[in-house]
Coordinates of C-alpha atoms in Angstrom, one line a residue:
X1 CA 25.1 3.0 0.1
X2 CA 22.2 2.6 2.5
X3 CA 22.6 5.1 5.3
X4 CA 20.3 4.1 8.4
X5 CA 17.9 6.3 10.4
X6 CA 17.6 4.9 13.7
X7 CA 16.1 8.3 15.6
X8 CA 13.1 8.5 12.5
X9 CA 12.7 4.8 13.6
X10 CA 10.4 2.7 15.7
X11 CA 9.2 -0.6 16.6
X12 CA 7.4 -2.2 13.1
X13 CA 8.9 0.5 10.8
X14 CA 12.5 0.2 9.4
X15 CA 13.5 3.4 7.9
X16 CA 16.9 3.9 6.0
X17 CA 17.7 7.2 3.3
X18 CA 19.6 6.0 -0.4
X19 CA 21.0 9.2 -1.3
X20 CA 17.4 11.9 -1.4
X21 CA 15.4 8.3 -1.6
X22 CA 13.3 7.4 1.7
X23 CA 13.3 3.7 2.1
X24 CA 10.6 2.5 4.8
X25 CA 10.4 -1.0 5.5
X26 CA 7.4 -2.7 7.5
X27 CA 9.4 -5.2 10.1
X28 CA 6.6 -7.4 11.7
X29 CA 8.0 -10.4 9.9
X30 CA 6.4 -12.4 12.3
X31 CA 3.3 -11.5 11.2
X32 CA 3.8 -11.4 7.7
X33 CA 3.8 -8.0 8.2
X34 CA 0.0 -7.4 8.8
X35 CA -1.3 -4.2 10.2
X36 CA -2.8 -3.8 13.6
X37 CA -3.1 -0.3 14.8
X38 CA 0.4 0.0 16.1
X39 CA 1.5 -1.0 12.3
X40 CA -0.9 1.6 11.0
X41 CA 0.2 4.5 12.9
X42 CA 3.7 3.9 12.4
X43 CA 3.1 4.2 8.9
X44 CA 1.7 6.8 8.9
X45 CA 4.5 9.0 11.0
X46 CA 7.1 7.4 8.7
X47 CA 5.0 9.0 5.2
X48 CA 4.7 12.3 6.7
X49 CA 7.9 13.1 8.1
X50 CA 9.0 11.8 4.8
X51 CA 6.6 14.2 2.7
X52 CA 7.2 17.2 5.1
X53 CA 12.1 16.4 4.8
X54 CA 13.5 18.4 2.3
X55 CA 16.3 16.4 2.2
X56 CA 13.8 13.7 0.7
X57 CA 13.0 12.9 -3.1
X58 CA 11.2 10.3 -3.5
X59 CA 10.1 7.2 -0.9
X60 CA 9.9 3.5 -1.2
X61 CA 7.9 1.5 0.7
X62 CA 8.8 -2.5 1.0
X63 CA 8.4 -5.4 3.9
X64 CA 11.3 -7.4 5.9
X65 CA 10.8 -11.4 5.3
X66 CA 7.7 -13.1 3.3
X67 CA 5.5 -11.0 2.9
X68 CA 4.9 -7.5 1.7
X69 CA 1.9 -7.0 3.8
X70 CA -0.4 -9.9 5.1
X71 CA -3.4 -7.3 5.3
X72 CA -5.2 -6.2 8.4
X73 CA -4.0 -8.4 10.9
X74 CA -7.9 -10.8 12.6
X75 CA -7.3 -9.5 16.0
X76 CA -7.8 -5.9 15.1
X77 CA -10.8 -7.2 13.0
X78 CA -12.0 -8.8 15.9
X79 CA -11.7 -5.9 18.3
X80 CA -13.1 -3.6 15.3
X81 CA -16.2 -5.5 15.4
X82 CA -16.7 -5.9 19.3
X83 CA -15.9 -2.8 19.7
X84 CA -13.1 -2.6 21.7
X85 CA -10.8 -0.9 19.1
X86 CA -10.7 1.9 16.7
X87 CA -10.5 2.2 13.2
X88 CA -8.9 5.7 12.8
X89 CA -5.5 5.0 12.8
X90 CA -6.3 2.3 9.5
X91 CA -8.3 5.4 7.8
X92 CA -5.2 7.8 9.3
X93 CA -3.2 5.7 6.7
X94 CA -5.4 5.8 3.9
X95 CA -5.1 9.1 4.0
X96 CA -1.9 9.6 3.9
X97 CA -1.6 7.3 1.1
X98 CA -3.9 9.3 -0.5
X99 CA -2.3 13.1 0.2
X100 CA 1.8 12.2 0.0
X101 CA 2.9 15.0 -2.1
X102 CA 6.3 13.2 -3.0
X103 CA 6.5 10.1 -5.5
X104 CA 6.1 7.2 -4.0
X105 CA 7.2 3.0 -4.8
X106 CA 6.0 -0.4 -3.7
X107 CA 8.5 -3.0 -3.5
X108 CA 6.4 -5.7 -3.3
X109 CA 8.0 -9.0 -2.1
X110 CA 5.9 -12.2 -1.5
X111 CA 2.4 -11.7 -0.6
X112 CA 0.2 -8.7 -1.0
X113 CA -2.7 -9.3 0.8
X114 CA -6.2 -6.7 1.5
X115 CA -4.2 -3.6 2.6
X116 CA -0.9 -4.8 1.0
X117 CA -3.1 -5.0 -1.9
X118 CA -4.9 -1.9 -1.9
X119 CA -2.0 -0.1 -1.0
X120 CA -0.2 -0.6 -4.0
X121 CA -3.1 1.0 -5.9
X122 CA -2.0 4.4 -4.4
X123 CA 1.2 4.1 -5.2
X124 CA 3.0 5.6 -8.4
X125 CA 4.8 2.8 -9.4
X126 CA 4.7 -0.9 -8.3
X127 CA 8.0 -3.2 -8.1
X128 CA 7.1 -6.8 -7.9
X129 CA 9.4 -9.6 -6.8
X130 CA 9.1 -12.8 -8.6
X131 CA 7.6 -14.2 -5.5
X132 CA 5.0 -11.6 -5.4
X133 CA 1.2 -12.7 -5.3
X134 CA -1.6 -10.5 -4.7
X135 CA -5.1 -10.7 -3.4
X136 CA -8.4 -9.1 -2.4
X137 CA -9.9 -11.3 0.2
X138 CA -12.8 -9.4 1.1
X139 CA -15.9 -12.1 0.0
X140 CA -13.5 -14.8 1.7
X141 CA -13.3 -13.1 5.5
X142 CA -17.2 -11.4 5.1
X143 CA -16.2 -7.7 4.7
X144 CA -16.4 -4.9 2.3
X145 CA -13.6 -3.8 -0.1
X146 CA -11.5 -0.6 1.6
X147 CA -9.2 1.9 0.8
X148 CA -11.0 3.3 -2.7
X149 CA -10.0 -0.2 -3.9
X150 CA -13.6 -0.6 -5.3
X151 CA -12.8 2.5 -8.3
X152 CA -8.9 2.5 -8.3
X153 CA -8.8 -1.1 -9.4
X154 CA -11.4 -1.1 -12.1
X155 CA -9.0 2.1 -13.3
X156 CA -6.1 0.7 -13.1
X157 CA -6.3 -3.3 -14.7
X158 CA -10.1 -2.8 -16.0
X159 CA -13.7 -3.7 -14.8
X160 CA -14.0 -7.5 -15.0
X161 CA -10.7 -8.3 -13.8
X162 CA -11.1 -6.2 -11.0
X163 CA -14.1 -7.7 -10.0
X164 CA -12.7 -11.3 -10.3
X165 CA -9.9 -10.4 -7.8
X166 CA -12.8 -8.6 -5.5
X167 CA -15.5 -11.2 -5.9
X168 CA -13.4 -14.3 -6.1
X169 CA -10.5 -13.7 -3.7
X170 CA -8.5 -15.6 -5.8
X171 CA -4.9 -15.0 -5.8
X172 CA -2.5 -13.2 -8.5
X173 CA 0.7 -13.5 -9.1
X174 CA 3.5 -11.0 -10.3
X175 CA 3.3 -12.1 -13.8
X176 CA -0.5 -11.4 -14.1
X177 CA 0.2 -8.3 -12.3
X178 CA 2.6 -6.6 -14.8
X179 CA 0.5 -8.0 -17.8
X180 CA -2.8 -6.4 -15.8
X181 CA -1.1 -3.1 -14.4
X182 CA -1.4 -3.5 -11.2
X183 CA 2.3 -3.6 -11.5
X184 CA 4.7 -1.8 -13.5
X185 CA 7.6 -4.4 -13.6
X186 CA 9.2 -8.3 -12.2
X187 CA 12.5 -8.4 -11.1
X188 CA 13.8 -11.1 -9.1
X189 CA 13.8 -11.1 -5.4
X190 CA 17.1 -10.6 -4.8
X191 CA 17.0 -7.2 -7.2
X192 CA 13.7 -6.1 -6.1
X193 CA 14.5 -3.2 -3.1
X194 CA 17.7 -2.2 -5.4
X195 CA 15.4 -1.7 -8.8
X196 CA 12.8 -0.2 -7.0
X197 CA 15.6 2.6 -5.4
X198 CA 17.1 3.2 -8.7
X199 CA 13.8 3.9 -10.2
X200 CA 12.8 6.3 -6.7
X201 CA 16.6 7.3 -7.8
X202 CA 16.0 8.0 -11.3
X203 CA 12.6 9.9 -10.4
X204 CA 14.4 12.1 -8.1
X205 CA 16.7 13.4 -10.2
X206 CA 14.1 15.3 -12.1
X207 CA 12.8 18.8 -11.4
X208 CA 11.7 19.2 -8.0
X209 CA 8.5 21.4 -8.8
X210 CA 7.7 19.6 -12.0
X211 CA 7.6 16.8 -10.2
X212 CA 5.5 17.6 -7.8
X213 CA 3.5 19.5 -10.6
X214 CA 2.6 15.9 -12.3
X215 CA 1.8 14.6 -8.9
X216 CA -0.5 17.1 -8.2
X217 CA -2.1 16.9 -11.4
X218 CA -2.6 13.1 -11.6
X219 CA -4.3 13.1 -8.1
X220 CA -6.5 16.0 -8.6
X221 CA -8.8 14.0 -11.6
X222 CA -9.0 10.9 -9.3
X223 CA -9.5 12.2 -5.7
X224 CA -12.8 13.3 -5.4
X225 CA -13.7 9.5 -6.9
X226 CA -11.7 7.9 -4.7
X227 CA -13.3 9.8 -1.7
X228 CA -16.6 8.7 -2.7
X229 CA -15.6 5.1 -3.2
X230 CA -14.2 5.6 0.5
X231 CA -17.5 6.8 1.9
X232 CA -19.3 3.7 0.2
X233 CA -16.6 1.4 1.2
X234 CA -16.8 2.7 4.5
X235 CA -20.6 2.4 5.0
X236 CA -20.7 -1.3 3.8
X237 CA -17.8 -2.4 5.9
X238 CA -19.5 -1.1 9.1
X239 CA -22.4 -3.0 8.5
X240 CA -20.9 -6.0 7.4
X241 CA -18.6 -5.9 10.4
X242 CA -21.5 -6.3 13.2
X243 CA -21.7 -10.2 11.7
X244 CA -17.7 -10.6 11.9
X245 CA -16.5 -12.7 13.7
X246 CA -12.9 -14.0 13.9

């Protein structure tokens, strides 16, 4: 039974514990759940005090409403390119995406969209509601790939269909996804938070340090690549975001 979290909570960020499983929730339903830098940060806090509780297994990360994640949300582009906003707290969470010692799910319902696409591609397992769709929309809003998305997504579902998602940003839906492996498994919507705890579940009933033995080991062989892919990433966006304009 789901046992809420209120004082872990804050405004954007739904946070509820299954037993040792850490279920975070992003609640801007309004907004399809996009991130600004209030989203980001919020995020962020939720991830870490999750890796750093003992009382915590395993996390699972899903959206309230429509969407999983609408991607960055064209105001904070807009203020990224004038100037009149930051970017750290959107790198902040790539980060932590990136470092979270403890196993970690995507429940992805409806659409997955730039950073609710990218995302995913951190995570150690992907859930997909049959609503799911997923896309890259970089080429289509005039800005660079992020998040190491440009070497984890060749990894994980092969060169040329990554670069149709990243050069076309043409949708995917969850079927394609599980047959490409940018998703481990479909479930209907109404099963998807559910499956995705009882596989979190399932994962936390394993050895503690074995398990974070096999997490350490998996990252260590793709980090420094994903780093570089950052760096890259990072340098193209910056110039291709002096042209942007909302």
């Amino acid at each position: 039974m789901r046992t809420m979290s209120p004082e872990l909570g804050s405004a954007l960020m739904e946070i509820g514990d299954h037993g040792s499983v850490r279920v975070l929730t992003f609640d801007r339903p309004e907004k399809l759940n996009a991130f600004d830098a209030g989203m980001a940060q919020r995020a962020v806090g939720a991830i870490e005090t999750a890796d750093d509780d003992e009382a915590v297994d395993a996390i699972v990360v899903t959206g309230t409403g429509r969407g999983f994640c609408a991607g960055v949300d064209l105001d904070h582009l807009a203020a990224l390119a004038a100037g009149t906003e930051s970017s750290e707290h959107m790198i902040a969470f790539n980060e932590a995406l990136r470092s979270v010692e403890k196993p970690i799910i995507a429940a992805v319902n409806g659409m997955a969209v730039g950073i609710g696409c990218t995302m995913c591609l951190h995570m150690d397992l992907v859930v997909v509601g049959t609503s799911a769709r997923f896309r890259t929309p970089f080429t289509k809003i005039g800005v660079a790939p992020e998040g190491g998305s440009s070497w984890l997504l060749p990894q994980q579902i092969g060169y040329q269909r990554a670069a149709w998602m990243l050069l076309s940003s043409e949708w995917v839906d969850a079927t394609t996804a599980v047959e490409w492996g940018l998703a481990f498994e479909t479930v209907p919507d109404a099963e998807l938070e559910s499956r995705a705890i009882e596989r979190a579940t399932a994962i936390a009933a394993q050895n503690r340090d074995s398990v974070g033995a096999v997490k350490r080991t998996l990252r260590a062989w793709r980090q420094p690549a994903i780093d570089a892919a950052d760096k890259a990433e990072e340098s193209e966006f910056g110039q291709l975001m002096e042209g942007f304009h909302r």
